[in-house]
Structure formats: structure tokens, C-alpha cells
Amino acid sequence: MSFSNRLYNFSPTNSQDPSLNPVFAAGLKLQCPRNAQGNVYPNLVVQMNMSPVLFENNYYKDILANCGLRTSDQTLKTSPEALQEVKDNAFNGRKWQEDFVEAMIQMSQIDFLTGTAGEIQTNCRNINP
């Protein structure tokens, strides 16, 4: 799991990431317990936010509440510019929708690899052998 270190092995002085909301962390630990050897089960799936089936801006609200699942999510709060974008997206759903549409249009214009020039991962968690 790409976030288990935030729950159990964050640093030599903190087993849990101190920036992680403690209530959120407790819920994640229930979903991602350690086995008898102290490891987290590698194939567990955890939803990224509390409303995974809705298409909305709660991801940004979660970051502001220190409930970003991965370290990279919470890192968005460390830069003043990025933090302002997070706030704008969290508190202005219309802006988020407009920005999302623009991003999708830009992504649709990216060239993609075809034939033997590219590779499709058989498992998104691992590089193909």
C-alpha cells in the first residue's frame, strides 16, 4: 500500500504521520491492519476519500482536514500557491468543475504511444517484468 508508512512506519520518532488526522488514521488502521508478522496486507483496497462514487471536490476538502490518503496529497498544503489552489477547489465547486474540464481537454491532446512504442501495465501497482 502506498500509504501504510503513514500509519505504521512514518519516522524513527513517530510511527504514525503526525500531520494525519488521528480519527482518519484510526479508521484506516481498521481497514488496513497488520498481520502477525507486522506487515500490512499488500492487496487491500481502500477508497481514496469518503465519497468515492461521487464526482465532486471532496478530495480537496479532505486535504484541508488532514485526511489526504498519501503523503503526496498532504504535501499540497506545504506550498502557499498549492494550498491556495486546494482551498479554491475545496470551497468553490464550480471552479473545480471548470478546472477539471480544462484539464481533461488538455490531457486529450497529449500524444499517446502505440504499437511496440508503449507498454500497458498488467498490474497498476507493479512495473511489468
Backbone as JSON, one array per atom type, in Angstrom:
{
  "sequence": "MSFSNRLYNFSPTNSQDPSLNPVFAAGLKLQCPRNAQGNVYPNLVVQMNMSPVLFENNYYKDILANCGLRTSDQTLKTSPEALQEVKDNAFNGRKWQEDFVEAMIQMSQIDFLTGTAGEIQTNCRNINP",
  "N": [[0.83, -1.18, 0.0], [0.49, 2.19, -0.77], [0.37, 4.06, 1.23], [0.71, 3.02, 3.75], [2.98, 3.44, 5.29], [2.47, 5.86, 6.47], [0.81, 5.2, 8.5], [2.06, 3.3, 10.13], [4.91, 3.22, 10.03], [6.23, 5.79, 9.99], [8.39, 7.54, 10.77], [11.57, 7.45, 12.54], [10.95, 8.56, 15.02], [8.2, 8.85, 15.1], [5.61, 6.66, 14.78], [3.23, 6.97, 13.46], [2.19, 9.27, 10.97], [2.36, 12.54, 11.99], [0.93, 14.6, 10.81], [-1.37, 13.53, 9.9], [-4.84, 13.25, 10.21], [-6.01, 12.14, 13.29], [-8.4, 10.67, 13.77], [-9.14, 9.87, 11.22], [-6.86, 8.35, 10.63], [-7.15, 6.27, 12.51], [-9.42, 5.0, 11.49], [-8.37, 4.14, 9.03], [-6.48, 2.32, 9.94], [-8.12, 0.33, 10.91], [-9.14, -0.62, 8.51], [-6.83, -1.44, 7.31], [-5.2, -3.47, 8.77], [-2.29, -4.79, 10.5], [-0.57, -7.85, 9.83], [0.31, -10.97, 11.49], [3.07, -10.93, 11.31], [3.61, -8.28, 11.38], [3.29, -6.83, 9.11], [1.5, -4.96, 6.6], [-1.3, -6.09, 4.84], [-0.78, -6.65, 1.45], [-2.6, -6.46, -0.74], [-4.94, -5.14, -0.12], [-7.65, -2.92, -0.67], [-8.37, 0.46, -0.43], [-10.63, 3.1, -0.24], [-10.11, 6.31, -1.71], [-11.27, 8.65, -0.78], [-14.05, 9.82, 1.22], [-16.31, 9.78, -0.35], [-16.35, 8.02, -2.73], [-17.86, 7.3, -4.99], [-18.99, 9.52, -6.0], [-18.76, 12.35, -8.13], [-17.03, 14.88, -7.4], [-15.64, 17.62, -5.45], [-14.57, 16.76, -3.0], [-12.12, 15.6, -2.42], [-10.28, 17.69, -2.13], [-11.32, 18.98, 0.08], [-10.89, 16.99, 1.94], [-8.09, 17.04, 2.08], [-7.66, 19.53, 3.3], [-8.68, 18.9, 5.79], [-6.74, 17.29, 6.8], [-6.87, 14.68, 5.88], [-5.77, 13.47, 3.68], [-4.95, 10.74, 1.71], [-2.43, 9.75, 0.76], [1.04, 10.66, 1.28], [1.86, 12.46, -0.66], [-0.53, 13.73, -1.27], [-1.1, 15.28, 1.03], [1.1, 16.93, 0.9], [0.4, 18.95, -0.75], [-0.39, 21.01, 0.83], [1.86, 22.32, 1.67], [3.03, 24.28, 0.12], [2.44, 27.7, -0.44], [1.14, 28.53, -2.81], [0.08, 26.14, -3.89], [-1.55, 25.4, -1.74], [-3.42, 27.46, -1.83], [-4.72, 26.82, -4.22], [-5.82, 24.35, -3.47], [-7.61, 25.22, -1.5], [-9.25, 26.91, -3.06], [-10.38, 25.0, -4.79], [-11.65, 23.36, -2.93], [-13.6, 25.0, -1.75], [-15.01, 26.12, -3.79], [-16.96, 24.7, -5.78], [-17.81, 25.02, -8.42], [-15.63, 26.28, -9.71], [-13.81, 24.19, -9.45], [-15.02, 22.26, -11.1], [-14.87, 23.55, -13.61], [-12.06, 23.8, -13.88], [-11.42, 21.1, -13.94], [-12.63, 20.24, -16.32], [-11.11, 21.71, -18.16], [-8.58, 20.57, -17.69], [-9.04, 17.94, -18.57], [-9.5, 18.38, -21.27], [-6.98, 19.33, -22.04], [-5.44, 17.03, -21.45], [-6.48, 15.27, -23.31], [-5.23, 16.02, -25.56], [-2.68, 15.12, -25.48], [-0.13, 13.26, -26.95], [-0.18, 9.75, -27.48], [1.39, 6.57, -26.92], [1.79, 3.97, -29.3], [1.46, 0.64, -30.66], [4.55, -1.07, -30.56], [5.83, 0.9, -29.21], [4.95, 1.6, -26.73], [3.8, 0.52, -23.46], [1.46, -1.4, -21.67], [0.6, -1.58, -18.35], [0.24, -4.58, -16.59], [-0.52, -4.84, -14.01], [-1.39, -2.23, -12.03], [0.04, -1.59, -9.79], [2.59, -2.51, -10.05], [5.65, -2.6, -11.94], [5.85, -3.97, -15.18], [7.24, -7.24, -15.72]],
  "CA": [[0.0, 0.0, 0.0], [1.32, 3.37, -0.91], [0.2, 4.98, 2.35], [0.82, 2.32, 5.03], [4.05, 4.03, 6.1], [1.89, 6.97, 7.23], [0.1, 4.64, 9.64], [2.83, 2.4, 10.99], [6.37, 3.38, 9.99], [6.45, 7.1, 9.38], [9.76, 8.0, 11.02], [12.12, 6.83, 13.75], [10.35, 9.12, 16.24], [6.74, 8.79, 15.0], [5.13, 5.53, 13.98], [2.15, 7.5, 12.61], [2.41, 10.61, 10.45], [1.66, 13.48, 12.86], [0.05, 15.5, 10.06], [-2.57, 12.78, 9.53], [-5.95, 13.38, 11.14], [-6.0, 10.92, 14.11], [-9.63, 9.89, 13.59], [-8.99, 9.27, 9.9], [-5.82, 7.32, 10.75], [-7.72, 5.13, 13.23], [-10.27, 4.29, 10.53], [-7.51, 3.45, 8.07], [-5.86, 1.17, 10.61], [-9.14, -0.74, 10.94], [-9.23, -1.17, 7.15], [-5.51, -1.94, 6.92], [-4.48, -3.97, 9.95], [-1.05, -5.52, 10.26], [-0.68, -9.28, 10.06], [1.1, -11.47, 12.62], [4.47, -10.55, 11.1], [3.72, -6.83, 11.48], [3.17, -6.22, 7.78], [0.16, -4.66, 6.12], [-1.68, -6.97, 3.72], [-0.46, -5.84, 0.27], [-3.63, -6.36, -1.78], [-6.14, -4.47, 0.35], [-8.03, -1.71, -1.42], [-9.0, 1.46, 0.42], [-11.13, 4.24, -1.02], [-9.28, 7.49, -1.54], [-11.98, 9.61, 0.06], [-15.29, 9.32, 1.81], [-17.4, 9.72, -1.33], [-15.67, 7.55, -3.93], [-18.73, 7.1, -6.14], [-19.47, 10.82, -6.46], [-17.8, 13.14, -8.9], [-17.08, 16.17, -6.74], [-14.37, 18.17, -5.0], [-14.27, 16.39, -1.61], [-10.68, 15.31, -2.3], [-9.62, 18.9, -1.63], [-11.81, 19.18, 1.46], [-10.18, 16.0, 2.75], [-6.72, 17.53, 2.3], [-7.72, 20.59, 4.32], [-8.98, 18.25, 7.07], [-5.62, 16.36, 7.06], [-7.32, 13.33, 5.55], [-5.22, 13.03, 2.41], [-4.52, 9.35, 1.9], [-0.99, 9.58, 0.53], [1.88, 11.78, 1.67], [1.85, 13.45, -1.75], [-1.76, 14.51, -1.17], [-0.93, 16.28, 2.08], [2.16, 17.85, 0.51], [-0.22, 20.09, -1.42], [-0.58, 22.08, 1.8], [3.14, 22.88, 2.1], [3.35, 25.43, -0.72], [1.34, 28.67, -0.39], [0.4, 28.53, -4.09], [-0.7, 24.91, -3.98], [-2.57, 25.47, -0.71], [-4.49, 28.32, -2.32], [-5.47, 26.03, -5.21], [-6.6, 23.38, -2.71], [-8.73, 25.96, -0.89], [-10.16, 27.32, -4.14], [-11.12, 23.83, -5.26], [-12.48, 22.84, -1.84], [-14.7, 25.89, -1.4], [-15.7, 26.61, -4.98], [-17.2, 23.53, -6.62], [-17.92, 25.44, -9.83], [-14.27, 26.46, -10.2], [-13.22, 22.86, -9.58], [-15.59, 21.64, -12.31], [-14.29, 24.22, -14.79], [-10.66, 23.4, -13.97], [-11.38, 19.69, -14.32], [-12.93, 20.18, -17.75], [-9.94, 22.21, -18.87], [-7.52, 19.57, -17.58], [-9.38, 16.81, -19.44], [-9.26, 18.81, -22.65], [-5.53, 19.33, -22.25], [-4.95, 15.65, -21.46], [-6.91, 14.62, -24.55], [-4.36, 16.47, -26.63], [-1.37, 14.52, -25.29], [0.1, 12.11, -27.82], [-0.02, 8.5, -26.75], [2.24, 5.59, -27.58], [1.06, 2.87, -29.94], [2.28, -0.49, -31.14], [5.62, -1.51, -29.66], [6.44, 2.08, -28.6], [4.47, 1.77, -25.37], [3.54, -0.69, -22.68], [0.34, -1.32, -20.74], [0.91, -2.34, -17.14], [-0.73, -5.62, -16.29], [-0.95, -4.56, -12.64], [-1.01, -0.84, -11.86], [0.92, -1.45, -8.63], [3.92, -3.04, -10.34], [6.21, -2.48, -13.29], [5.82, -5.27, -15.84], [8.54, -7.93, -15.71]],
  "C": [[0.87, 1.23, 0.0], [1.19, 4.35, 0.24], [0.42, 4.31, 3.7], [1.94, 2.88, 5.9], [3.53, 5.21, 6.92], [1.19, 6.47, 8.49], [1.02, 3.96, 10.64], [4.33, 2.68, 11.05], [6.76, 4.73, 9.44], [7.88, 7.6, 9.56], [10.29, 7.31, 12.27], [11.46, 7.34, 15.04], [8.82, 9.06, 16.25], [6.32, 7.59, 14.17], [4.02, 6.0, 13.04], [2.5, 8.92, 12.19], [1.65, 11.61, 11.32], [0.75, 14.46, 12.12], [-1.27, 14.83, 9.67], [-3.63, 12.93, 10.61], [-6.06, 12.08, 11.95], [-7.24, 10.05, 13.95], [-9.59, 9.17, 12.24], [-7.98, 8.13, 9.94], [-6.37, 6.08, 11.46], [-8.63, 4.32, 12.3], [-9.47, 3.53, 9.5], [-6.86, 2.22, 8.69], [-6.85, 0.02, 10.75], [-9.26, -1.41, 9.58], [-7.93, -1.85, 6.72], [-4.73, -2.43, 8.14], [-3.17, -4.65, 9.55], [-1.29, -7.0, 10.55], [0.24, -9.69, 11.23], [2.58, -11.1, 12.52], [4.68, -9.03, 11.17], [3.62, -6.11, 10.16], [1.7, -5.94, 7.46], [-0.11, -5.57, 4.93], [-1.56, -6.17, 2.42], [-1.58, -5.64, -0.74], [-4.94, -5.75, -1.3], [-6.4, -3.22, -0.48], [-8.78, -0.8, -0.47], [-9.43, 2.61, -0.47], [-10.3, 5.47, -0.7], [-9.96, 8.57, -0.72], [-13.32, 9.04, 0.48], [-16.46, 9.24, 0.84], [-16.86, 9.25, -2.67], [-16.56, 7.38, -5.16], [-19.29, 8.42, -6.68], [-18.36, 11.56, -7.18], [-17.88, 14.57, -8.37], [-15.7, 16.53, -6.17], [-14.0, 17.81, -3.55], [-12.81, 16.01, -1.39], [-9.96, 16.5, -1.67], [-10.07, 19.24, -0.21], [-11.11, 18.22, 2.4], [-8.76, 16.47, 3.05], [-6.71, 18.6, 3.38], [-7.99, 20.03, 5.71], [-7.88, 17.26, 7.49], [-6.03, 14.91, 6.87], [-6.89, 12.93, 4.14], [-4.63, 11.65, 2.6], [-3.02, 9.18, 1.78], [-0.23, 10.83, 1.0], [1.85, 12.86, 0.6], [0.58, 14.29, -1.74], [-1.59, 15.63, -0.14], [0.15, 17.29, 1.76], [1.6, 19.07, -0.2], [-0.44, 21.26, -0.47], [0.72, 22.79, 2.16], [3.57, 24.09, 1.29], [2.18, 26.41, -0.66], [0.49, 28.68, -1.66], [-0.49, 27.29, -4.21], [-1.83, 24.92, -2.95], [-3.73, 26.36, -1.16], [-5.34, 27.6, -3.36], [-6.36, 25.0, -4.51], [-7.82, 24.07, -2.11], [-9.74, 26.39, -1.95], [-11.01, 26.16, -4.61], [-12.05, 23.27, -4.19], [-13.74, 23.69, -1.64], [-15.48, 26.41, -2.59], [-15.87, 25.45, -5.96], [-17.3, 23.87, -8.1], [-16.54, 25.62, -10.44], [-13.61, 25.1, -10.41], [-13.73, 22.18, -10.85], [-14.98, 22.24, -13.57], [-12.83, 23.83, -14.97], [-10.52, 21.95, -14.42], [-11.65, 19.53, -15.82], [-11.72, 20.62, -18.56], [-8.79, 21.2, -18.84], [-7.79, 18.38, -18.49], [-9.17, 17.15, -20.9], [-7.77, 18.8, -22.95], [-4.98, 17.92, -22.31], [-5.35, 14.92, -22.75], [-6.01, 14.98, -25.72], [-2.93, 15.93, -26.51], [-1.25, 13.33, -26.25], [0.28, 10.87, -26.97], [0.79, 7.54, -27.6], [1.38, 4.47, -28.16], [2.04, 1.77, -30.34], [3.31, -0.91, -30.12], [6.3, -0.32, -28.96], [6.01, 2.27, -27.15], [4.23, 0.45, -24.68], [2.36, -0.43, -21.76], [0.69, -2.17, -19.53], [-0.18, -3.37, -16.9], [-1.27, -5.5, -14.88], [-0.47, -3.14, -12.33], [-0.08, -0.61, -10.67], [2.37, -1.84, -8.93], [4.33, -2.73, -11.77], [6.2, -3.88, -13.91], [7.2, -5.91, -15.8], [9.24, -7.8, -17.05]]
}
